[in-house]
Amino acid sequence: MSGPNTSYDPVRVAALSAEEVERMRAAGVAAVQGAGSLEELKAVRLAHAGDRSPLALANREIGALPPQARKEAGMRVGRARSEIATAIARRDEELQTEQERRMLLDETVDVTLPFDRDPRGARHPLTVLQERIAEFFVGMGWEVAEGPEVEAEWLNFDALNIGSDHPARTMMDTFFVDPPSARTVLRTHTSPVQARTMLTQPPPIYVVCPGRTFRTDELDATHSPVFHQVEGLAIDKGIGMSQLKGTLDHFATAMFGAGITTRFRPSYFPFTEPSAEVDLVCFVCRGAEPAVDSCRTCKGEGWIEWGGCGVVNPRVLVACGVDPAVYSGFAFGMGIERTLMFRNGVHDMRDMVEGDVRFALAFGSEV
Amino acid sequence: MRVPVSWLREYVDLPADLDVGELARRLTMLGLKLEALESPGADVSGPLFVGRVLDFEEEQHSNGKTIRWCQVDVGEPSARGVVCGARNFSTGDLVVVALPGTMLPGGFRIDARKTYGHVSDGMICSARELGLGDDHTGILVLGSEEAKVGDDAVAVLALRDDVIEFEINPDRSDALSLRGVARDAAIAYDVEFDDPAQRFPAATAGQGYPVAVRDVAGCDLFAALEVTGFDPAAPTPRWLARRVQLAGMRPISLAVDVTNYVMLELGNPIHGYDKQRLHGAITVRRAAAGERLTTLDGVERELDPDDLVIADDRGPIGLAGVMGGEATELSAASTDLVIEAAHFDAPSVARCARRHKLPSEASRRFERGVDPTIAPIAALRTAQLLTRYGGGQVAPVATVVGQPGAREAIEMPADLPERVAGFPITATESRAALEAVGCNVAIATDELLVATPPSWRPDLRDPNDLVEEVLRVVGYDKVPSVLPAAPAGRGFTHRQRQRRAIGTALAAAGYVEAVCYPFMATADCDNLGLAPADDRRRATRIANPLSEAEPLLRTTLLPGLLRAQARNIGRGRSDVALYEIGIVVRPRPGEPTRPPALGVGRAPTAEEYAKLDAALPAQPLHMGVVAAGNRSPAGWWGPAREATWADAVQACRLVADVTRTPLEVESAHVPPWHPGRSAVLRLDGVDIGHAGELHPAVCRSYGVPVRTVAAELDLEALSASAADPLLAPVLANFPVGKEDVALVVDDTIPAAAVEAVLREGAGELLESLRLFDVYVGEQVGTGRRSLAYSLRFRAADRTLTEAEIAAARDAAVALAGERLGARPRG
């Protein structure tokens, strides 16, 4: 800032004339408008708004004016400088936007390029289905019980009313642990978990027991010596076949969708009495026009076998410490592999047991 | 059980317009499950007639075959000329002629055709061509009394029938007979049941062929009835052979067919002895040690002292209820017969059949339970059928030894069926249902039914057994659907949720779950390079493994995973990362304890229950991973990243992170891993797993690529820890101070040790520390390496000054220098 001009020179002060200021303003604004890039704008800023710009120099002369003229000249120059500054700011924003627009265009990529750099894995559908089943029952307030796969013969058989000479013991094609005096087997069903639950928890009991089971079947398209079951057990007052039916109806709907109804038909299991086989209406023909051999899935019967069930045999309750005079219960059991085969159209048991990653990967993480 | 419907009709008055599919459905709903429905003869149509061979000329042909050019009368004005390849007939014989236009079983169409220089105007049929069995040795020749010329052969031979095959539940031994199936069919249609056991008389007991039952527990009733003067060459009547055949048994001879027929009809297996080949009294006893017997199938068997045998003076002549002996077998010369109809103890027969791997039609019935009272009826029925079709005399009396015990009555609360079924069933309905299945029922009081089960239902023992019968008759389909309300549950357990979280994390990290068989072999221990004393060699053995190649229960998840890995690679996949979560079986140290002998009349005590568990091997849950090839493939983004030892260790760290378990990692030298590239994983100082690159020899043994990596972790320890809710961290928002330090250390010092010292030295202002570079090279000298860490400092209550941050960093570096000889990289 210069002080008042003591050596007033009216010629030089002509730079503060209205005409001259307007000329400088117009030149500045025009230069700003003409700047085609941020670099040009930078040069324009220096030339028209910098410390050595004509208006800046003109401004220094204000002090040389007589005091009565200073205010008007100051306003005139200030307005012109402000206008140029505004124009620069506006132009700067325009040019920035344009530059970014171009940059983004230049950065265009092919978004269809695959990016399978970190392949996902998968949980096995048998695991996922077991969990899904467990979730259904947990949602109704049931709990999930588990037990050992290498099991005491007493819990696998005797406690379940399968005596040592019972045909069911041979029917179940049991793997026995060496030596036989250990009276230990690979569990043939998850029912011993039910026995364990009754022996360790007071009623009411509502548990579902998914898990691995064993039978001495050779592996083929429909059999495996190692497979999975889910069994359920309800022990409470006033429990009977109708509660069993209600539970399985809901279970079937949860697994297979609305419209898949169930049917009970008489069967035999040592641990239940009465016993029933639970059939599902055939998914393929839905039981329409039952005729032999018309539907390959159900062989024309309209129904397919899903699992076994029944009212817990009072003898089992006694062996497991539940008073049959007070409590009754129902139990059911289904094959997980079989359920997966039905639900998801698995054709060959071997696909589920061989650990071929293509099988599990196909399911994603839901079944 | 295969049931020809025409046979069934003999005992139950089924509707004339019966829909066989509906019959099968109704019986299925009564517990006799439809297995298959066949309609033999349904595909036979056209002119199939009985004809008489009037004359024939035998012609030798150039191909070496001799044929007969026959003139056959089929009841038409003129005879037909038919070429026949068989020669087992004579002029005047009755035969079955398929005229042109006939369809024979299997869609075999008969047309007039030119053959051997003649136009054969039809075909003379063999039994096999008619679907009457396997006999194709010659054509079928009918007896002169069986039919006359021009008869419809379909009717004469009973070619058409419906056969329902049922799957019979083990408790329904009665339904392994026409008698039992007919009873249920009568219930199904609510019609009269004509019980053959009441229609046919029992043999009169007296002094017949001598019999001694020495083992009453094994045989509570034995009937022996003689037939003399029987013609062993007499043919089986065609209808009887046809029924036996449709029921699934092969017609053999009149004597054999009749015994099978009576077994199928009444359910009691029958055995016939050639009396001339018996020596002395028939004795029922257990076998003596060392005794041998050649059974009907021609196999000589060493007998077990538990085997119940039929013997004569020379020794065993049959396995009771299982199979007869060859020495006393009926033959084409047997004219005098002794018929055995007996009742044998079910478990005894079951054990014997199992022991000798000899399941037979007889043992199948006895081991499920045969009506113990029917033997005298079955014996006489057999003898009468034999003499009716084979001549001879039935002895006036039979030897009948033993007296089966009477059935005990079962008391059932009258409302039990209703309570168990869940819908109203009155005492009257229950009574009617129980009577329909053969029970003798009395309503003792308003509250109590007393039912005596029939002799043919040994399975009915308890009130609940009666309930099932009531429900069967009333209808399982009547059971309503009522959802029970369970009390509020506690959801999944910590262990269950943890297992799911681990699986989800591993899947997200690129591992695919395999569910492997839990079997292994001793060879696996060798393949894994386990030392003789390695605990993983102590495995539980299966007494009856499916494959002798894998008789052990796995003590480690690795063999199964490696086999799955090799399978995937063999199927053309080069990048495979697998995981499994499953139990391994570890025998407990020391001598195995024996479980207590427990009955079933009461629950075991807590102590007994604990002993049951103590006798079982430990079954800890493990997590295993294997990976080979690239964890990340090459692509437009850059090169591939191979699976390395670090992936295996990281899989364990991931599991630890997910479960909030502080896992320590140290270098290890444990098979089957690479001695320089594997780690032991510790929790609170206890080894809980190993991870790293596999030893190349192990890779070769399993056929997986060298440098395959693997890890195995015991999850039991994890689930025990971190069960409590985590206390949330306090998030400080003051500015962070960042410092990088590079330390040159001896390369034998593990990074984990350097990190631990830095953390300790940096003190509580340290928020996080991360190793971001490892440098090995000339600049740091041989045997040394540079580890570069980025440290972040932050205080919860203030902005840290530069001096504070520098001081903390310097303290960390100083401690590393003091403890580990680390010097800052200059």
mmCIF file of C-alpha atoms in Angstrom, chain A residues 113-128 131-132 134-135 138 140-152 154-155 158-159 161 164-167 170-171 173-184 186 195-197 199-201 204 206 212 214-219 223-226 228 234 236 238-247 249-250 263-268 272-277 279 292-293 299 301 305 311-315 318-322 330 352-358 360-361, chain B residues 21 25 28-37 167 169-171 347-348 350-351 354 367-368 419-423 459-462 464-469 471-472 476-477 479-493 495-496 499-501 503-504 506-519 540-546 553-554 563-564 567-568 571 573 575-583 585 592-604 609 612-613 615-617 619 630-634 636-637:
data_model
loop_
_atom_site.group_PDB
_atom_site.id
_atom_site.type_symbol
_atom_site.label_atom_id
_atom_site.label_comp_id
_atom_site.label_asym_id
_atom_site.label_seq_id
_atom_site.Cartn_x
_atom_site.Cartn_y
_atom_site.Cartn_z
ATOM 1 C CA LEU A 113 -13.440 -58.625 -17.508
ATOM 2 C CA PRO A 114 -13.787 -61.528 -15.079
ATOM 3 C CA PHE A 115 -12.142 -61.052 -11.723
ATOM 4 C CA ASP A 116 -11.985 -64.567 -10.321
ATOM 5 C CA ARG A 117 -8.759 -63.807 -8.567
ATOM 6 C CA ASP A 118 -9.934 -65.079 -5.184
ATOM 7 C CA PRO A 119 -12.168 -68.072 -5.874
ATOM 8 C CA ARG A 120 -14.839 -68.659 -3.281
ATOM 9 C CA GLY A 121 -15.180 -71.938 -1.493
ATOM 10 C CA ALA A 122 -18.355 -73.621 -0.339
ATOM 11 C CA ARG A 123 -19.832 -75.502 2.543
ATOM 12 C CA HIS A 124 -21.103 -78.954 1.706
ATOM 13 C CA PRO A 125 -24.830 -79.080 0.897
ATOM 14 C CA LEU A 126 -25.261 -81.905 3.409
ATOM 15 C CA THR A 127 -23.968 -79.590 6.124
ATOM 16 C CA VAL A 128 -26.064 -76.700 4.944
ATOM 17 C CA GLU A 131 -28.364 -76.669 9.505
ATOM 18 C CA ARG A 132 -31.428 -75.629 7.649
ATOM 19 C CA ALA A 134 -31.971 -77.600 12.615
ATOM 20 C CA GLU A 135 -32.999 -73.980 12.082
ATOM 21 C CA VAL A 138 -34.955 -74.230 16.596
ATOM 22 C CA MET A 140 -40.210 -73.800 16.965
ATOM 23 C CA GLY A 141 -38.340 -73.790 20.245
ATOM 24 C CA TRP A 142 -36.618 -77.144 19.835
ATOM 25 C CA GLU A 143 -32.946 -77.626 20.587
ATOM 26 C CA VAL A 144 -30.213 -79.423 18.676
ATOM 27 C CA ALA A 145 -28.669 -82.379 20.498
ATOM 28 C CA GLU A 146 -25.492 -84.167 19.489
ATOM 29 C CA GLY A 147 -23.704 -87.304 20.563
ATOM 30 C CA PRO A 148 -20.793 -89.582 19.775
ATOM 31 C CA GLU A 149 -20.547 -91.459 16.484
ATOM 32 C CA VAL A 150 -18.755 -94.359 18.125
ATOM 33 C CA GLU A 151 -21.456 -95.387 20.535
ATOM 34 C CA ALA A 152 -22.245 -97.844 23.296
ATOM 35 C CA TRP A 154 -26.586 -100.392 24.958
ATOM 36 C CA LEU A 155 -27.535 -96.899 23.835
ATOM 37 C CA ASP A 158 -30.803 -102.142 24.068
ATOM 38 C CA ALA A 159 -32.153 -98.847 25.362
ATOM 39 C CA ASN A 161 -35.903 -101.926 22.682
ATOM 40 C CA SER A 164 -29.558 -108.846 21.324
ATOM 41 C CA ASP A 165 -31.585 -111.375 19.297
ATOM 42 C CA HIS A 166 -33.826 -108.802 17.731
ATOM 43 C CA PRO A 167 -33.947 -109.102 13.951
ATOM 44 C CA THR A 170 -28.984 -107.711 12.079
ATOM 45 C CA MET A 171 -31.206 -105.741 9.750
ATOM 46 C CA ASP A 173 -26.072 -104.042 9.307
ATOM 47 C CA THR A 174 -23.964 -102.735 12.115
ATOM 48 C CA PHE A 175 -20.266 -101.938 12.192
ATOM 49 C CA PHE A 176 -18.892 -103.330 15.439
ATOM 50 C CA VAL A 177 -15.811 -102.033 17.167
ATOM 51 C CA ASP A 178 -13.053 -104.465 17.970
ATOM 52 C CA PRO A 179 -12.952 -106.193 20.414
ATOM 53 C CA PRO A 180 -16.628 -107.165 20.691
ATOM 54 C CA SER A 181 -16.270 -107.192 24.469
ATOM 55 C CA ALA A 182 -16.130 -103.403 24.283
ATOM 56 C CA ARG A 183 -19.789 -103.581 23.183
ATOM 57 C CA THR A 184 -19.243 -100.518 21.059
ATOM 58 C CA LEU A 186 -20.629 -97.148 14.977
ATOM 59 C CA ALA A 195 -31.661 -91.851 24.585
ATOM 60 C CA ARG A 196 -28.827 -89.733 25.959
ATOM 61 C CA THR A 197 -31.034 -86.677 26.024
ATOM 62 C CA LEU A 199 -31.146 -89.828 30.374
ATOM 63 C CA THR A 200 -29.673 -86.418 31.076
ATOM 64 C CA GLN A 201 -32.554 -83.928 30.815
ATOM 65 C CA PRO A 204 -40.416 -81.750 28.501
ATOM 66 C CA TYR A 206 -38.020 -81.247 22.221
ATOM 67 C CA ARG A 212 -23.467 -89.013 10.832
ATOM 68 C CA PHE A 214 -23.165 -95.948 9.670
ATOM 69 C CA ARG A 215 -24.415 -99.178 8.121
ATOM 70 C CA THR A 216 -22.461 -101.883 6.367
ATOM 71 C CA ASP A 217 -23.856 -101.068 2.927
ATOM 72 C CA GLU A 218 -21.538 -100.935 -0.044
ATOM 73 C CA LEU A 219 -21.398 -97.561 -1.743
ATOM 74 C CA HIS A 223 -26.465 -96.442 -0.601
ATOM 75 C CA SER A 224 -23.501 -95.361 1.396
ATOM 76 C CA PRO A 225 -21.955 -97.001 4.453
ATOM 77 C CA VAL A 226 -21.634 -93.520 5.946
ATOM 78 C CA HIS A 228 -26.495 -88.639 7.723
ATOM 79 C CA ALA A 234 -40.607 -84.831 21.702
ATOM 80 C CA ASP A 236 -44.167 -84.132 27.012
ATOM 81 C CA GLY A 238 -50.253 -85.619 26.093
ATOM 82 C CA ILE A 239 -47.990 -86.263 23.105
ATOM 83 C CA GLY A 240 -49.229 -88.681 20.443
ATOM 84 C CA MET A 241 -49.547 -89.442 16.757
ATOM 85 C CA SER A 242 -51.427 -86.232 15.936
ATOM 86 C CA GLN A 243 -48.626 -84.027 17.302
ATOM 87 C CA LEU A 244 -46.202 -86.126 15.296
ATOM 88 C CA LYS A 245 -48.252 -85.602 12.163
ATOM 89 C CA GLY A 246 -48.487 -81.869 12.786
ATOM 90 C CA THR A 247 -44.750 -81.566 13.273
ATOM 91 C CA ASP A 249 -46.439 -81.738 8.042
ATOM 92 C CA HIS A 250 -44.762 -78.442 8.898
ATOM 93 C CA ARG A 263 -49.040 -89.659 4.642
ATOM 94 C CA PHE A 264 -48.636 -92.067 7.526
ATOM 95 C CA ARG A 265 -48.754 -95.765 6.927
ATOM 96 C CA PRO A 266 -48.192 -98.576 9.413
ATOM 97 C CA SER A 267 -44.646 -99.721 9.805
ATOM 98 C CA TYR A 268 -42.411 -101.254 12.381
ATOM 99 C CA THR A 272 -41.802 -96.731 18.499
ATOM 100 C CA GLU A 273 -45.271 -98.196 18.928
ATOM 101 C CA PRO A 274 -47.386 -97.426 17.000
ATOM 102 C CA SER A 275 -44.885 -96.951 14.208
ATOM 103 C CA ALA A 276 -45.415 -95.315 10.874
ATOM 104 C CA GLU A 277 -43.602 -94.688 7.673
ATOM 105 C CA ASP A 279 -44.456 -90.685 2.847
ATOM 106 C CA VAL A 292 -48.197 -98.487 -11.801
ATOM 107 C CA ASP A 293 -45.030 -97.444 -13.620
ATOM 108 C CA LYS A 299 -43.264 -95.892 -9.468
ATOM 109 C CA GLU A 301 -47.669 -94.962 -6.198
ATOM 110 C CA GLU A 305 -40.948 -92.839 1.417
ATOM 111 C CA VAL A 311 -44.988 -92.867 19.328
ATOM 112 C CA VAL A 312 -42.032 -93.657 21.568
ATOM 113 C CA ASN A 313 -42.357 -97.213 22.849
ATOM 114 C CA PRO A 314 -43.014 -97.045 26.606
ATOM 115 C CA ARG A 315 -40.291 -99.668 27.048
ATOM 116 C CA VAL A 318 -38.536 -96.853 30.999
ATOM 117 C CA ALA A 319 -34.996 -97.719 29.906
ATOM 118 C CA CYS A 320 -34.265 -94.008 29.525
ATOM 119 C CA GLY A 321 -35.651 -92.949 32.874
ATOM 120 C CA VAL A 322 -38.874 -91.290 31.723
ATOM 121 C CA PHE A 330 -42.952 -89.173 19.523
ATOM 122 C CA MET A 352 -22.274 -86.454 -2.088
ATOM 123 C CA VAL A 353 -19.499 -88.505 -0.542
ATOM 124 C CA GLU A 354 -16.542 -88.245 -2.886
ATOM 125 C CA GLY A 355 -15.568 -84.699 -2.037
ATOM 126 C CA ASP A 356 -15.628 -83.566 -5.666
ATOM 127 C CA VAL A 357 -15.562 -79.787 -5.287
ATOM 128 C CA ARG A 358 -17.796 -79.289 -8.308
ATOM 129 C CA ALA A 360 -20.442 -78.439 -3.309
ATOM 130 C CA LEU A 361 -19.498 -75.376 -5.350
ATOM 131 C CA GLY B 21 -54.217 -101.245 -7.621
ATOM 132 C CA ARG B 25 -53.168 -99.339 -1.870
ATOM 133 C CA THR B 28 -50.298 -100.635 1.968
ATOM 134 C CA MET B 29 -52.301 -98.446 4.306
ATOM 135 C CA LEU B 30 -52.685 -101.477 6.571
ATOM 136 C CA GLY B 31 -48.919 -101.884 6.686
ATOM 137 C CA LEU B 32 -48.344 -104.380 3.871
ATOM 138 C CA LYS B 33 -46.385 -102.107 1.619
ATOM 139 C CA LEU B 34 -46.804 -102.460 -2.119
ATOM 140 C CA GLU B 35 -43.442 -103.234 -3.609
ATOM 141 C CA ALA B 36 -44.466 -104.168 -7.132
ATOM 142 C CA LEU B 37 -47.598 -104.997 -9.026
ATOM 143 C CA GLU B 167 -42.654 -105.580 1.610
ATOM 144 C CA ASN B 169 -42.415 -105.424 8.156
ATOM 145 C CA PRO B 170 -40.427 -107.607 10.568
ATOM 146 C CA ASP B 171 -43.248 -107.655 13.108
ATOM 147 C CA PRO B 347 -33.896 -116.072 18.001
ATOM 148 C CA SER B 348 -32.379 -119.522 17.718
ATOM 149 C CA ALA B 350 -32.081 -116.219 13.445
ATOM 150 C CA ARG B 351 -28.691 -116.889 15.019
ATOM 151 C CA ARG B 354 -26.889 -115.656 10.381
ATOM 152 C CA GLU B 367 -36.984 -115.816 12.808
ATOM 153 C CA ARG B 368 -39.889 -113.404 12.608
ATOM 154 C CA ARG B 419 -54.756 -90.763 23.751
ATOM 155 C CA VAL B 420 -51.999 -92.195 21.579
ATOM 156 C CA ALA B 421 -53.719 -91.486 18.277
ATOM 157 C CA GLY B 422 -54.919 -88.028 19.158
ATOM 158 C CA PHE B 423 -58.469 -88.378 17.911
ATOM 159 C CA ASP B 459 -45.440 -109.303 18.145
ATOM 160 C CA LEU B 460 -48.416 -108.208 20.233
ATOM 161 C CA ARG B 461 -47.125 -107.913 23.782
ATOM 162 C CA ASP B 462 -47.870 -104.441 25.132
ATOM 163 C CA ASN B 464 -49.174 -99.879 22.741
ATOM 164 C CA ASP B 465 -48.943 -102.855 20.379
ATOM 165 C CA LEU B 466 -52.716 -103.122 20.599
ATOM 166 C CA VAL B 467 -53.035 -99.414 19.944
ATOM 167 C CA GLU B 468 -51.152 -99.845 16.701
ATOM 168 C CA GLU B 469 -53.564 -102.597 15.662
ATOM 169 C CA LEU B 471 -55.039 -97.506 14.577
ATOM 170 C CA ARG B 472 -54.191 -99.729 11.625
ATOM 171 C CA TYR B 476 -53.577 -94.117 9.932
ATOM 172 C CA ASP B 477 -54.957 -91.550 7.536
ATOM 173 C CA VAL B 479 -54.673 -89.030 12.398
ATOM 174 C CA PRO B 480 -55.162 -85.265 12.586
ATOM 175 C CA SER B 481 -52.337 -82.791 12.225
ATOM 176 C CA VAL B 482 -51.690 -80.852 15.425
ATOM 177 C CA LEU B 483 -48.532 -78.827 15.944
ATOM 178 C CA PRO B 484 -47.278 -79.175 19.521
ATOM 179 C CA ALA B 485 -46.040 -76.045 21.263
ATOM 180 C CA ALA B 486 -42.559 -76.634 22.596
ATOM 181 C CA PRO B 487 -41.378 -74.508 25.506
ATOM 182 C CA ALA B 488 -38.990 -71.708 24.593
ATOM 183 C CA GLY B 489 -35.654 -73.135 23.518
ATOM 184 C CA ARG B 490 -32.189 -71.758 23.952
ATOM 185 C CA GLY B 491 -31.260 -71.739 20.282
ATOM 186 C CA PHE B 492 -28.026 -73.168 18.985
ATOM 187 C CA THR B 493 -25.270 -73.857 21.463
ATOM 188 C CA ARG B 495 -20.276 -74.931 20.033
ATOM 189 C CA GLN B 496 -22.830 -75.259 17.224
ATOM 190 C CA ARG B 499 -18.729 -74.645 14.111
ATOM 191 C CA ARG B 500 -20.943 -72.864 11.638
ATOM 192 C CA ALA B 501 -18.828 -69.679 11.844
ATOM 193 C CA GLY B 503 -17.162 -73.393 8.151
ATOM 194 C CA THR B 504 -18.512 -70.139 6.772
ATOM 195 C CA LEU B 506 -13.228 -71.204 5.522
ATOM 196 C CA ALA B 507 -15.695 -71.275 2.635
ATOM 197 C CA ALA B 508 -15.370 -67.521 2.255
ATOM 198 C CA ALA B 509 -11.599 -67.948 2.221
ATOM 199 C CA GLY B 510 -11.879 -70.275 -0.748
ATOM 200 C CA TYR B 511 -11.969 -73.706 0.857
ATOM 201 C CA VAL B 512 -14.579 -76.230 -0.257
ATOM 202 C CA GLU B 513 -16.013 -78.567 2.337
ATOM 203 C CA ALA B 514 -15.566 -82.301 1.815
ATOM 204 C CA VAL B 515 -17.477 -84.833 3.876
ATOM 205 C CA CYS B 516 -15.067 -87.774 3.883
ATOM 206 C CA TYR B 517 -15.487 -91.312 5.171
ATOM 207 C CA PRO B 518 -13.941 -91.606 8.619
ATOM 208 C CA PHE B 519 -12.048 -94.788 7.836
ATOM 209 C CA THR B 540 -9.949 -97.891 16.989
ATOM 210 C CA ARG B 541 -10.440 -100.974 14.858
ATOM 211 C CA ILE B 542 -13.714 -102.056 13.269
ATOM 212 C CA ALA B 543 -14.425 -105.763 13.770
ATOM 213 C CA ASN B 544 -16.307 -106.087 10.476
ATOM 214 C CA PRO B 545 -14.977 -103.402 8.159
ATOM 215 C CA LEU B 546 -16.532 -103.024 4.748
ATOM 216 C CA LEU B 553 -11.364 -95.239 12.403
ATOM 217 C CA ARG B 554 -9.455 -92.128 11.482
ATOM 218 C CA ARG B 563 -7.768 -88.895 -1.001
ATOM 219 C CA ALA B 564 -10.454 -86.373 -1.918
ATOM 220 C CA ARG B 567 -9.635 -87.506 -6.677
ATOM 221 C CA ASN B 568 -10.273 -83.883 -7.608
ATOM 222 C CA ARG B 571 -10.627 -85.431 -12.409
ATOM 223 C CA ARG B 573 -8.800 -79.813 -11.466
ATOM 224 C CA ASP B 575 -6.288 -75.807 -7.991
ATOM 225 C CA VAL B 576 -8.089 -77.436 -5.092
ATOM 226 C CA ALA B 577 -8.536 -76.217 -1.543
ATOM 227 C CA LEU B 578 -10.592 -78.480 0.713
ATOM 228 C CA TYR B 579 -11.688 -78.383 4.297
ATOM 229 C CA GLU B 580 -13.443 -80.790 6.568
ATOM 230 C CA ILE B 581 -14.892 -80.399 10.020
ATOM 231 C CA GLY B 582 -15.442 -83.767 11.621
ATOM 232 C CA ILE B 583 -14.604 -85.999 14.486
ATOM 233 C CA VAL B 585 -11.521 -91.184 17.077
ATOM 234 C CA PRO B 592 -10.010 -100.032 27.426
ATOM 235 C CA THR B 593 -12.660 -100.232 30.113
ATOM 236 C CA ARG B 594 -15.656 -102.441 29.622
ATOM 237 C CA PRO B 595 -19.077 -100.904 29.705
ATOM 238 C CA PRO B 596 -21.369 -102.089 32.491
ATOM 239 C CA ALA B 597 -23.889 -104.781 31.599
ATOM 240 C CA LEU B 598 -27.193 -102.979 31.747
ATOM 241 C CA GLY B 599 -30.739 -104.207 31.577
ATOM 242 C CA VAL B 600 -33.627 -102.286 30.139
ATOM 243 C CA GLY B 601 -36.089 -102.493 33.023
ATOM 244 C CA ARG B 602 -34.770 -99.254 34.458
ATOM 245 C CA ALA B 603 -32.586 -96.349 33.497
ATOM 246 C CA PRO B 604 -28.875 -96.625 34.248
ATOM 247 C CA TYR B 609 -24.056 -93.841 32.472
ATOM 248 C CA LEU B 612 -20.805 -96.225 29.361
ATOM 249 C CA ASP B 613 -19.139 -93.039 28.195
ATOM 250 C CA ALA B 615 -15.713 -97.110 27.678
ATOM 251 C CA LEU B 616 -15.985 -95.109 24.453
ATOM 252 C CA PRO B 617 -12.968 -93.665 22.704
ATOM 253 C CA GLN B 619 -14.061 -88.284 19.654
ATOM 254 C CA ASN B 630 -2.948 -71.844 -7.008
ATOM 255 C CA ARG B 631 -4.888 -70.198 -4.261
ATOM 256 C CA SER B 632 -5.292 -67.323 -6.667
ATOM 257 C CA PRO B 633 -5.009 -67.910 -10.404
ATOM 258 C CA ALA B 634 -3.084 -65.792 -12.882
ATOM 259 C CA TRP B 636 -5.223 -59.970 -16.459
ATOM 260 C CA TRP B 637 -4.618 -58.574 -13.003
#
